[in-house]
CSV table of C-alpha atoms in Angstrom, one decimal:
chain,number,residue,atom,x,y,z
A,1,MET,CA,66.1,118.0,77.8
A,2,ALA,CA,69.7,117.4,79.2
A,3,SER,CA,72.2,114.6,79.6
A,4,THR,CA,75.3,113.7,81.8
A,5,THR,CA,77.7,110.6,81.8
A,6,LEU,CA,78.6,108.7,84.5
A,7,ILE,CA,82.0,107.3,84.9
A,8,VAL,CA,82.4,104.5,87.5
A,9,THR,CA,86.5,103.2,88.0
A,10,VAL,CA,87.1,100.4,89.6
A,11,SER,CA,91.0,100.5,91.1
A,12,GLY,CA,93.2,97.9,92.8
A,13,GLY,CA,91.5,94.9,91.6
A,14,THR,CA,88.2,93.8,90.0
A,15,THR,CA,84.9,94.2,91.6
A,16,PRO,CA,83.6,90.7,93.1
A,17,VAL,CA,80.5,91.6,92.8
A,18,SER,CA,77.6,93.0,90.4
A,19,ILE,CA,77.7,97.1,90.3
A,20,VAL,CA,73.7,98.2,90.3
A,21,VAL,CA,73.3,101.4,89.1
A,22,ASN,CA,69.3,102.9,88.9
A,23,LEU,CA,68.5,106.2,88.0
A,24,PHE,CA,65.0,107.6,89.5
A,25,LYS,CA,62.9,110.7,88.4
A,26,SER,CA,60.2,111.7,91.0
A,27,GLY,CA,60.8,108.3,92.7
A,28,GLN,CA,60.1,106.3,89.6
A,29,PRO,CA,63.0,104.2,87.8
A,30,VAL,CA,64.4,105.6,84.6
A,31,THR,CA,67.7,103.8,83.7
A,32,SER,CA,68.5,100.5,85.8
A,33,LEU,CA,72.3,99.1,84.7
A,34,ILE,CA,74.1,95.7,85.9
A,35,ARG,CA,78.2,96.1,85.5
A,36,THR,CA,81.1,94.4,86.4
A,37,GLY,CA,83.6,96.6,86.4
A,38,THR,CA,84.5,100.0,85.3
A,39,PHE,CA,82.1,101.8,82.7
A,40,LYS,CA,80.8,104.6,81.5
A,41,TYR,CA,77.4,105.3,80.3
A,42,LYS,CA,75.6,108.5,79.0
A,43,PHE,CA,71.9,109.2,80.7
A,44,THR,CA,70.3,110.8,77.6
A,45,ASP,CA,67.1,112.7,76.7
A,46,LEU,CA,66.8,113.7,80.7
A,47,THR,CA,62.9,116.0,80.7
A,48,LYS,CA,62.5,118.3,83.4
A,49,GLY,CA,62.3,117.2,87.2
A,50,ASN,CA,63.8,116.0,90.4
A,51,TYR,CA,66.9,112.6,89.7
A,52,THR,CA,68.5,110.6,92.0
A,53,LEU,CA,71.0,108.2,90.7
A,54,PHE,CA,72.3,105.7,93.0
A,55,ILE,CA,75.4,103.0,92.5
A,56,GLY,CA,76.2,100.3,94.9
A,57,GLY,CA,78.5,97.9,94.9
A,58,VAL,CA,81.8,96.2,96.8
A,59,ASN,CA,85.3,97.1,96.3
A,60,PRO,CA,88.1,94.7,95.3
A,61,ALA,CA,90.1,93.5,98.8
A,62,GLY,CA,92.4,96.4,99.0
A,63,GLY,CA,90.8,98.9,96.0
A,64,ASN,CA,88.2,101.4,95.5
A,65,THR,CA,85.9,102.6,93.3
A,66,LYS,CA,85.4,105.9,92.2
A,67,CYS,CA,82.1,107.5,90.5
A,68,GLU,CA,82.1,110.7,88.7
A,69,LEU,CA,78.9,112.4,87.3
A,70,THR,CA,79.6,114.9,84.3
A,71,GLN,CA,78.3,118.2,85.4
A,72,ASP,CA,78.3,120.1,82.3
A,73,GLU,CA,73.9,119.9,81.8
A,74,ILE,CA,72.8,119.2,85.0
A,75,THR,CA,73.8,120.6,88.3
A,76,LEU,CA,74.0,118.7,91.5
A,77,ARG,CA,71.9,119.4,94.5
A,78,PRO,CA,73.8,120.2,97.6
A,79,PRO,CA,75.7,118.9,99.0
A,80,ASP,CA,76.3,115.9,96.8
A,81,ASP,CA,79.7,116.4,95.0
A,82,SER,CA,81.7,114.8,92.3
A,83,PRO,CA,83.7,112.5,91.7
A,84,ILE,CA,83.3,110.6,94.7
A,85,THR,CA,85.9,108.1,95.7
A,86,LYS,CA,84.9,105.0,98.0
A,87,LYS,CA,87.1,102.7,99.8
A,88,THR,CA,85.2,100.7,102.2
A,89,VAL,CA,84.3,97.2,101.7
A,90,LYS,CA,80.5,97.8,100.5
A,91,TYR,CA,79.4,101.4,99.1
A,92,LEU,CA,76.4,103.6,97.9
A,93,VAL,CA,76.9,106.6,96.2
A,94,GLY,CA,74.0,108.7,95.7
A,95,PHE,CA,73.9,111.4,93.2
A,96,HIS,CA,70.7,114.4,93.2
A,97,PHE,CA,70.3,116.6,90.4
A,98,LYS,CA,67.5,118.5,89.0
A,99,VAL,CA,66.7,119.1,85.2
A,100,ASN,CA,64.9,122.7,84.7
B,1,MET,CA,128.5,101.0,120.9
B,2,LYS,CA,127.1,98.1,118.6
B,3,LYS,CA,124.5,97.6,120.8
B,4,LYS,CA,123.2,101.7,120.9
B,5,SER,CA,123.5,101.4,117.3
B,6,ILE,CA,120.9,98.9,116.9
B,7,LEU,CA,118.8,100.1,119.3
B,8,ALA,CA,118.8,104.1,117.1
B,9,LEU,CA,117.7,102.0,114.2
B,10,LEU,CA,114.9,100.3,115.9
B,11,ILE,CA,113.8,103.5,117.6
B,12,LEU,CA,114.1,105.4,113.8
B,13,LEU,CA,111.6,102.2,112.4
B,14,LEU,CA,109.2,102.5,115.1
B,15,PHE,CA,109.2,106.5,115.2
B,16,PHE,CA,108.5,106.1,111.2
B,17,SER,CA,105.4,103.7,112.0
B,18,VAL,CA,104.2,105.7,114.9
B,19,ASN,CA,104.2,109.0,112.9
B,20,LYS,CA,102.4,107.4,110.1
B,21,LEU,CA,100.1,106.3,112.3
B,22,HIS,CA,99.6,109.6,113.9
B,23,SER,CA,98.9,111.7,110.9
B,24,GLN,CA,96.9,108.7,109.6
B,25,THR,CA,94.5,109.4,113.3
B,26,LYS,CA,94.5,112.8,112.7
B,27,GLN,CA,92.9,112.9,109.2
B,28,GLN,CA,90.4,109.9,110.4
B,29,THR,CA,89.5,112.5,113.4
B,30,ALA,CA,88.9,115.4,110.9
B,31,GLU,CA,86.6,113.3,108.2
B,32,ALA,CA,84.4,112.2,111.5
B,33,VAL,CA,83.8,115.6,112.6
B,34,ALA,CA,82.9,116.6,109.0
B,35,LYS,CA,80.4,113.3,108.7
B,36,GLU,CA,79.1,113.6,112.3
B,37,SER,CA,75.6,111.7,110.7
B,38,THR,CA,77.7,109.0,109.6
B,39,GLU,CA,79.3,108.4,113.2
B,40,GLN,CA,77.4,105.5,114.0
B,41,ALA,CA,78.6,103.4,111.4
B,42,LYS,CA,81.8,101.4,111.7
B,43,THR,CA,83.7,101.6,108.8
B,44,LEU,CA,86.6,99.0,108.3
B,45,VAL,CA,89.0,99.5,105.2
B,46,ARG,CA,90.7,96.8,104.6
B,47,THR,CA,93.8,96.3,103.0
B,48,GLU,CA,96.0,93.5,101.4
B,49,ASN,CA,98.6,93.7,104.3
B,50,ASP,CA,95.9,93.9,107.2
B,51,LEU,CA,94.6,90.4,105.8
B,52,LYS,CA,97.6,89.0,105.1
B,53,THR,CA,99.7,86.8,107.6
B,54,GLY,CA,103.3,88.0,108.4
B,55,ASN,CA,104.6,84.4,107.1
B,56,TRP,CA,103.1,85.1,103.7
B,57,GLN,CA,104.2,88.8,103.7
B,58,ASP,CA,107.4,87.4,103.8
B,59,VAL,CA,107.1,85.4,100.9
B,60,LEU,CA,105.7,87.4,98.7
B,61,ALA,CA,105.9,91.2,99.4
B,62,SER,CA,102.4,93.1,98.7
B,63,PHE,CA,104.1,96.0,97.3
B,64,PHE,CA,107.4,97.2,98.8
B,65,GLN,CA,109.0,95.7,101.9
B,66,LEU,CA,112.1,96.8,103.9
B,67,GLY,CA,113.9,94.1,105.9
B,68,LEU,CA,117.1,94.1,108.2
B,69,SER,CA,118.6,90.6,108.6
B,70,ASP,CA,121.2,89.6,111.6
B,71,ILE,CA,121.7,92.9,112.9
B,72,ALA,CA,122.9,91.5,116.0
B,73,GLY,CA,125.3,89.1,113.5
B,74,LYS,CA,128.4,89.9,111.7
B,75,ASN,CA,126.4,89.2,108.3
B,76,ARG,CA,124.1,92.5,108.3
B,77,SER,CA,121.8,93.1,105.3
B,78,LEU,CA,119.5,95.7,104.5
B,79,GLU,CA,116.9,94.0,101.9
B,80,PHE,CA,114.6,95.4,99.9
B,81,LYS,CA,112.0,93.8,97.8
B,82,ALA,CA,109.6,95.3,95.4
B,83,ASN,CA,107.0,93.9,93.3
B,84,LEU,CA,107.1,94.3,89.5
B,85,PHE,CA,103.5,95.8,89.4
B,86,ALA,CA,103.9,98.4,92.4
B,87,LEU,CA,106.9,100.1,90.3
B,88,LYS,CA,104.9,99.9,86.9
B,89,ALA,CA,101.9,101.7,88.8
B,90,LYS,CA,103.9,104.1,90.1
B,91,ALA,CA,105.0,105.3,86.8
B,92,ASP,CA,101.2,104.8,85.3
B,93,SER,CA,98.7,105.0,87.7
B,94,THR,CA,96.0,103.3,85.1
B,95,LEU,CA,97.0,99.8,85.5
B,96,LEU,CA,95.5,100.1,88.8
B,97,VAL,CA,92.4,99.9,86.8
B,98,ASP,CA,90.6,97.0,86.8
B,99,THR,CA,90.6,96.2,83.1
B,100,ASN,CA,94.3,97.3,82.8
B,101,TYR,CA,95.1,95.2,86.5
B,102,LEU,CA,93.6,91.8,85.1
B,103,LYS,CA,96.3,92.2,82.2
B,104,GLN,CA,99.4,92.3,84.5
B,105,ASN,CA,99.3,89.3,86.1
B,106,PHE,CA,102.9,88.3,85.5
B,107,ALA,CA,103.8,91.7,86.9
B,108,ARG,CA,101.7,91.5,90.0
B,109,ASN,CA,103.6,88.0,90.8
B,110,PHE,CA,107.3,88.9,89.9
B,111,GLN,CA,109.5,90.4,92.4
B,112,PHE,CA,112.7,92.0,92.5
B,113,GLU,CA,114.9,91.7,95.7
B,114,PHE,CA,117.8,93.4,96.3
B,115,ALA,CA,120.7,93.5,99.7
B,116,LEU,CA,123.2,95.1,101.0
B,117,LYS,CA,125.6,93.7,103.1
B,118,LEU,CA,127.2,94.9,105.8
B,119,ASP,CA,130.1,94.3,107.9
B,120,SER,CA,130.1,94.1,111.4
B,121,GLN,CA,130.9,97.7,111.4
B,122,TYR,CA,128.1,99.0,109.2
B,123,ARG,CA,130.2,99.1,106.1
B,124,PHE,CA,128.9,97.9,102.6
B,125,ASN,CA,130.9,94.6,101.3
B,126,GLY,CA,128.5,93.0,99.1
B,127,LEU,CA,125.3,93.1,97.4
B,128,LYS,CA,122.6,90.5,96.9
B,129,ALA,CA,120.5,90.5,93.8
B,130,GLY,CA,117.6,88.3,93.0
B,131,PHE,CA,114.0,87.9,92.0
B,132,LYS,CA,110.9,85.9,92.9
B,133,ILE,CA,108.1,84.6,91.0
B,134,ALA,CA,104.4,83.2,92.4
B,135,ILE,CA,104.3,80.3,89.7
B,136,VAL,CA,101.0,79.3,91.6
B,137,ASN,CA,99.0,82.1,93.5
B,138,ARG,CA,95.3,81.3,94.0
B,139,ARG,CA,95.4,83.5,96.9
B,140,ASP,CA,95.0,86.8,95.2
B,141,THR,CA,91.9,88.7,97.0
B,142,THR,CA,92.0,91.6,94.8
B,143,VAL,CA,90.9,89.5,91.6
B,144,LEU,CA,88.3,87.7,93.7
B,145,ASN,CA,85.5,86.7,91.6
B,146,LEU,CA,81.6,85.8,92.8
B,147,LEU,CA,80.1,87.0,90.0
B,148,ASN,CA,77.0,84.8,89.2
B,149,THR,CA,77.0,83.5,92.5
B,150,ALA,CA,74.6,83.3,95.4
B,151,ALA,CA,76.6,86.2,96.8
B,152,ASP,CA,76.5,88.3,93.8
B,153,SER,CA,72.6,87.6,93.7
B,154,LEU,CA,72.1,88.4,97.3
B,155,PHE,CA,73.8,91.6,96.7
B,156,LYS,CA,71.8,92.5,93.6
B,157,VAL,CA,68.9,92.0,95.2
B,158,SER,CA,69.4,93.9,98.4
B,159,MET,CA,71.0,96.7,96.6
B,160,THR,CA,68.7,97.1,94.2
B,161,ARG,CA,65.6,97.0,96.5
B,162,LEU,CA,67.9,99.6,98.9
B,163,GLN,CA,68.0,102.1,96.3
B,164,PHE,CA,64.5,101.7,95.0
B,165,VAL,CA,63.2,102.0,98.9
B,166,LEU,CA,65.5,105.0,99.3
B,167,ALA,CA,64.0,107.0,96.5
B,168,GLY,CA,60.4,106.0,97.2
B,169,PHE,CA,60.9,107.3,100.4
B,170,GLU,CA,62.7,110.9,99.2
B,171,GLU,CA,59.4,111.4,96.9
B,172,SER,CA,57.1,110.8,99.6
B,173,LEU,CA,58.9,113.8,101.2
B,174,ARG,CA,58.2,116.0,98.3
B,175,LYS,CA,55.5,117.8,96.9
B,176,ASN,CA,53.3,116.5,93.7
B,177,ASP,CA,53.6,119.3,91.9
B,178,ASP,CA,55.6,120.9,89.3
B,179,GLU,CA,58.4,122.1,91.3
B,180,ASN,CA,58.3,118.8,93.1
B,181,ASN,CA,60.0,119.9,96.1
B,182,PHE,CA,60.5,118.6,99.6
B,183,LYS,CA,57.2,119.6,101.7
B,184,THR,CA,59.2,121.1,104.4
B,185,GLU,CA,62.6,121.9,105.7
B,186,LYS,CA,62.3,119.3,108.0
B,187,ASP,CA,61.5,116.7,105.6
B,188,SER,CA,64.7,117.7,103.5
B,189,LEU,CA,66.8,117.2,106.5
B,190,LEU,CA,65.1,113.9,107.4
B,191,TYR,CA,65.4,112.8,104.0
B,192,LEU,CA,69.5,113.9,103.9
B,193,LYS,CA,69.5,112.5,107.5
B,194,THR,CA,67.9,108.8,106.3
B,195,GLU,CA,70.2,108.5,103.0
B,196,ALA,CA,73.5,109.4,105.0
B,197,LEU,CA,72.9,106.9,107.8
B,198,VAL,CA,71.9,104.2,105.0
B,199,LYS,CA,75.0,104.7,103.3
B,200,ALA,CA,76.8,104.4,106.7
B,201,GLN,CA,74.9,101.0,107.2
B,202,VAL,CA,76.1,99.9,103.9
B,203,GLU,CA,79.6,100.5,104.4
B,204,ALA,CA,79.8,99.6,108.0
B,205,ASP,CA,80.4,95.6,109.0
B,206,ARG,CA,77.2,94.6,109.4
B,207,PHE,CA,74.2,96.4,108.4
B,208,ASN,CA,72.0,97.6,111.7
B,209,SER,CA,68.4,99.0,110.9
B,210,LYS,CA,68.1,100.1,114.0
B,211,VAL,CA,70.2,103.4,113.5
B,212,LEU,CA,68.0,104.3,110.8
B,213,PRO,CA,64.7,107.1,111.6
B,214,LYS,CA,62.0,105.7,112.8
B,215,GLU,CA,60.2,107.5,109.5
B,216,PHE,CA,62.0,105.5,107.3
B,217,LEU,CA,61.4,102.1,109.0
B,218,GLN,CA,57.6,103.1,108.9
B,219,PHE,CA,58.2,103.7,105.4
B,220,ALA,CA,59.2,100.3,104.2
B,221,ASN,CA,60.1,97.1,105.9
B,222,ILE,CA,63.9,96.4,105.4
B,223,ASP,CA,64.1,93.6,107.3
B,224,SER,CA,64.6,91.3,104.2
B,225,ILE,CA,67.2,93.7,102.9
B,226,GLU,CA,69.0,93.7,106.3
B,227,ARG,CA,69.1,89.9,106.2
B,228,ASN,CA,70.4,89.5,102.5
B,229,PHE,CA,73.1,92.1,103.7
B,230,THR,CA,74.1,89.9,106.4
B,231,ARG,CA,73.9,87.0,104.4
B,232,PHE,CA,76.0,88.2,101.5
B,233,ASP,CA,78.5,89.4,104.2
B,234,SER,CA,78.8,86.0,105.7
B,235,LEU,CA,79.6,84.5,102.0
B,236,TYR,CA,81.8,87.0,101.3
B,237,THR,CA,83.7,86.6,104.3
B,238,ALA,CA,83.9,82.9,103.7
B,239,ALA,CA,85.2,83.4,99.7
B,240,LEU,CA,88.0,85.5,100.9
B,241,SER,CA,89.2,83.3,103.8
B,242,LYS,CA,89.1,80.5,101.1
B,243,THR,CA,91.1,82.3,99.0
B,244,ARG,CA,93.6,83.2,101.5
B,245,LYS,CA,93.9,79.8,102.3
B,246,SER,CA,94.5,78.5,98.7
B,247,PRO,CA,97.9,77.5,97.1
B,248,LEU,CA,100.6,79.4,96.7
B,249,LEU,CA,104.2,78.2,95.1
B,250,THR,CA,106.8,81.0,94.5
B,251,PHE,CA,110.3,80.1,93.1
B,252,ALA,CA,113.5,82.5,93.6
B,253,LEU,CA,116.7,82.6,92.2
B,254,ASN,CA,119.5,85.3,93.5
B,255,GLY,CA,122.8,86.2,93.5
B,256,THR,CA,125.4,87.5,96.2
B,257,PHE,CA,128.6,89.4,95.2
B,258,LEU,CA,131.0,90.7,97.7
B,259,ASP,CA,133.2,93.7,97.6
B,260,GLN,CA,136.2,92.0,97.0
B,261,PRO,CA,138.5,90.0,94.7
B,262,GLY,CA,136.5,86.7,93.6
B,263,PHE,CA,133.4,88.8,93.5
B,264,PHE,CA,130.9,86.0,93.1
B,265,SER,CA,129.9,84.7,96.8
B,266,GLU,CA,126.7,82.7,96.4
B,267,GLY,CA,123.9,81.9,94.1
B,268,LYS,CA,120.7,80.3,95.2
B,269,ALA,CA,117.6,78.6,94.2
B,270,GLU,CA,114.6,78.4,96.2
B,271,LEU,CA,110.8,77.1,96.2
B,272,VAL,CA,108.2,77.9,98.7
B,273,TYR,CA,104.8,76.2,99.1
B,274,LEU,CA,102.2,77.6,101.3
B,275,LEU,CA,98.7,76.1,101.9
B,276,GLY,CA,96.1,77.0,104.6
B,277,VAL,CA,94.5,74.5,106.4
B,278,THR,CA,91.8,74.9,109.3
B,279,LYS,CA,92.0,72.1,111.9
B,280,LYS,CA,89.9,72.7,114.9
B,281,GLY,CA,88.9,75.9,114.2
B,282,ARG,CA,92.5,77.2,113.8
B,283,ASN,CA,93.8,78.9,110.8
B,284,LEU,CA,97.2,77.0,110.2
B,285,GLU,CA,99.3,77.7,107.2
B,286,LEU,CA,101.5,74.5,105.9
B,287,ASP,CA,105.0,76.1,104.7
B,288,LEU,CA,106.9,74.0,102.7
B,289,ARG,CA,110.5,74.8,101.3
B,290,ALA,CA,113.5,73.8,99.8
B,291,ASN,CA,116.6,75.5,98.7
B,292,ILE,CA,120.1,75.0,97.1
B,293,ALA,CA,122.8,77.0,97.2
B,294,LEU,CA,126.2,77.5,95.6
B,295,VAL,CA,128.9,78.9,97.5
B,296,ASP,CA,132.3,80.2,96.9
B,297,THR,CA,134.2,79.4,100.3
B,298,VAL,CA,137.2,81.3,99.0
B,299,ILE,CA,139.0,78.1,100.3
B,300,ASN,CA,141.3,77.0,97.3
B,301,THR,CA,140.7,73.3,98.6
B,302,ILE,CA,136.8,73.5,98.9
B,303,LYS,CA,135.9,76.2,96.0
B,304,ASP,CA,132.0,75.8,94.8
B,305,ARG,CA,130.5,74.4,97.6
B,306,ILE,CA,126.9,73.1,97.7
B,307,GLU,CA,124.5,73.0,100.3
B,308,PHE,CA,121.0,71.8,100.0
B,309,ASN,CA,118.2,73.0,103.1
B,310,ALA,CA,114.6,72.0,103.4
B,311,THR,CA,111.7,73.3,105.9
B,312,GLY,CA,108.7,71.8,106.6
B,313,GLY,CA,106.2,73.5,109.2
B,314,CYS,CA,102.7,75.0,110.2
B,315,ASN,CA,102.4,79.1,110.7
B,316,TRP,CA,99.8,79.2,113.3
B,317,ALA,CA,97.8,82.9,114.1
B,318,ILE,CA,97.9,82.5,117.5
B,319,ILE,CA,96.1,85.8,118.4
B,320,THR,CA,94.2,88.1,115.9
B,321,ALA,CA,92.6,91.5,115.9
B,322,SER,CA,89.2,91.7,117.6
B,323,ASN,CA,87.3,93.7,114.6
B,324,ASN,CA,89.0,91.0,112.3
B,325,VAL,CA,89.8,87.9,112.4
B,326,ASN,CA,91.9,87.8,109.2
B,327,LYS,CA,94.3,90.0,111.1
B,328,SER,CA,96.9,88.2,112.7
B,329,LEU,CA,98.6,90.0,115.5
B,330,VAL,CA,100.8,87.3,117.1
B,331,GLU,CA,102.0,84.2,115.0
B,332,PHE,CA,104.0,81.0,115.7
B,333,LYS,CA,105.6,78.5,113.6
B,334,PRO,CA,107.4,75.5,114.5
B,335,HIS,CA,109.1,73.6,112.0
B,336,PHE,CA,112.0,71.3,111.0
B,337,GLU,CA,114.7,71.9,109.2
B,338,TYR,CA,117.4,69.7,107.4
B,339,THR,CA,120.3,71.0,105.9
B,340,SER,CA,122.9,68.7,103.9
B,341,ILE,CA,126.1,69.5,102.2
B,342,LEU,CA,126.3,68.0,99.0
B,343,ARG,CA,129.5,69.2,98.5
B,344,GLY,CA,132.7,70.7,100.6
B,345,VAL,CA,132.2,69.9,103.9
B,346,TYR,CA,134.7,71.9,105.8
B,347,PRO,CA,137.2,70.5,108.4
B,348,GLY,CA,135.2,69.0,111.3
B,349,GLU,CA,131.5,69.7,110.0
B,350,LYS,CA,129.1,68.0,110.0
B,351,LYS,CA,127.4,67.0,106.7
B,352,GLU,CA,123.9,66.8,107.8
B,353,LYS,CA,122.1,68.7,110.2
B,354,PHE,CA,118.5,68.3,111.6
B,355,LEU,CA,117.0,71.1,113.4
B,356,ALA,CA,113.7,71.6,115.2
B,357,ASN,CA,113.3,75.5,115.0
B,358,ALA,CA,110.4,78.1,116.3
B,359,GLU,CA,109.3,81.2,115.4
B,360,LEU,CA,107.3,83.8,117.0
B,361,ARG,CA,106.2,86.7,115.4
B,362,ILE,CA,104.4,89.9,117.2
B,363,ARG,CA,102.8,92.9,114.8
B,364,VAL,CA,103.9,95.9,116.2
B,365,MET,CA,102.3,98.4,113.9
B,366,ASP,CA,100.1,97.7,110.4
B,367,ASN,CA,103.0,97.1,109.0
B,368,LEU,CA,105.5,96.3,111.2
B,369,TRP,CA,106.7,92.6,112.5
B,370,ILE,CA,109.2,91.8,114.9
B,371,PRO,CA,110.0,87.7,114.6
B,372,LEU,CA,112.0,86.0,116.8
B,373,THR,CA,113.3,82.6,115.9
B,374,LEU,CA,114.7,79.8,118.5
B,375,LYS,CA,116.5,77.3,116.5
B,376,TYR,CA,117.2,73.7,118.3
B,377,ASP,CA,120.0,71.1,117.0
B,378,LEU,CA,118.4,68.0,117.8
B,379,LYS,CA,122.0,66.2,117.8
B,380,ASP,CA,124.1,68.4,119.7
B,381,ASN,CA,121.3,69.9,122.0
B,382,ASN,CA,121.9,73.6,121.4
B,383,PHE,CA,119.7,76.6,121.5
B,384,LEU,CA,120.2,79.3,119.2
B,385,GLY,CA,118.5,82.7,118.6
B,386,PHE,CA,117.7,85.4,115.9
B,387,LEU,CA,116.2,88.5,115.6
B,388,LYS,CA,114.9,89.9,112.5
B,389,VAL,CA,112.7,93.2,111.9
B,390,ALA,CA,110.6,93.6,108.5
B,391,LEU,CA,108.7,96.9,107.5
B,392,ASN,CA,105.9,96.7,104.9
B,393,MET,CA,105.2,99.5,103.0
B,394,ASN,CA,101.7,99.4,101.2
B,395,ALA,CA,101.4,101.4,97.9
B,396,PHE,CA,97.9,101.7,97.9
B,397,LYS,CA,97.2,103.8,101.0
B,398,LYS,CA,99.0,106.8,98.7
B,399,PRO,CA,97.9,106.0,95.5
B,400,ALA,CA,100.2,106.2,92.3
B,401,LYS,CA,100.2,109.5,91.0
């Protein structure tokens, strides 16, 4: 079983609305999170399979959000990369990885 | 000779702005090539300076502001305004993180001001130093909070639903075995394309499902997601607009010191109040200012002259950008000005003046405004014109390291 940590950092202000995070395994939700700003969350006991992690939110006016997924126990599926910094008004970030 | 020097300085300012714009364009082009699949989406990055009117930028600089005053007159000055938070963030970029950002309320509303005074030959002849603090600043959109409102609920519902639909679509394209790989290479590419397009639509000004692959639209009905995003955008834009019209009250104190015997030249205290109002669909801004100045006239009989000045008017964004109504391109500010000499009236000088003024500002570049001020003396029927150039530098475009 593997684990990975998601670090979401909001800069240049505060997020106006909630940050929506969902981790899916083979299309089924494994973990759902609602956060209101910068946070760190460790996903543990990840069993064998394909995972998709989505993070969606709204940036502070003139600010940005950085989404980082630690890759010591998981490997991101190309062309995914970490970290990703989003500067658009709204954003949706997706990370895909496989646990063997 | 003087005209040539002024022209050279203006060309220099324009060159820097054009150069910056050119490098941004090159970078955007490279990004566009790399992300071909997301080209259909229109991404708009709005900065605080985009959203501020020039009138507001002058009252409270976003980060740094460099300005030239009275460049055609005798009292030329090179002005620099710096927000305390911007300076601190340059030294410690972690202050930009939301948890720290909120604690920096004072620094975000405190501004230093320095100006080098130059004579007609552009030689240094004095220094102006002071500060400005926003006593009331309810128009800071960087800390806009819509949590637990209808906008927040709409966003959570539509974003959650979209994430579930995307994950479900991905799974539908995978084999139902232990390896759980995509059924075909074509399915893998279809999913990559779909996710890229969906992300681009989320980031675009308006979510448009028509550009998404038909396979995805057949898999799930996303009409409600699109509707909810549209409703959210509308609520969010309205909240930003309302915030930008909220009151702003600033207090400033500064002193001018000359490079000559006597040293102290002038001390000034100023109050500025701005309030946005909407009248007949037009975005206007009530602008009230009052200042009192203590001036050393260097004339023994009139030492410590005291002047009171008050202005009141409305700033009107006449022309706004076609892709962003909140970004004004041309502004017009008609206003009245009252001046009274409370102590130390010069011989032959009027104790009171009442002027009708008009200021026209044109945004030449994103951060470059050219304002033209016309002053009309209501009693003497005189027209006077002043030219002032101000260049704003946005620190967020180059985050502090």
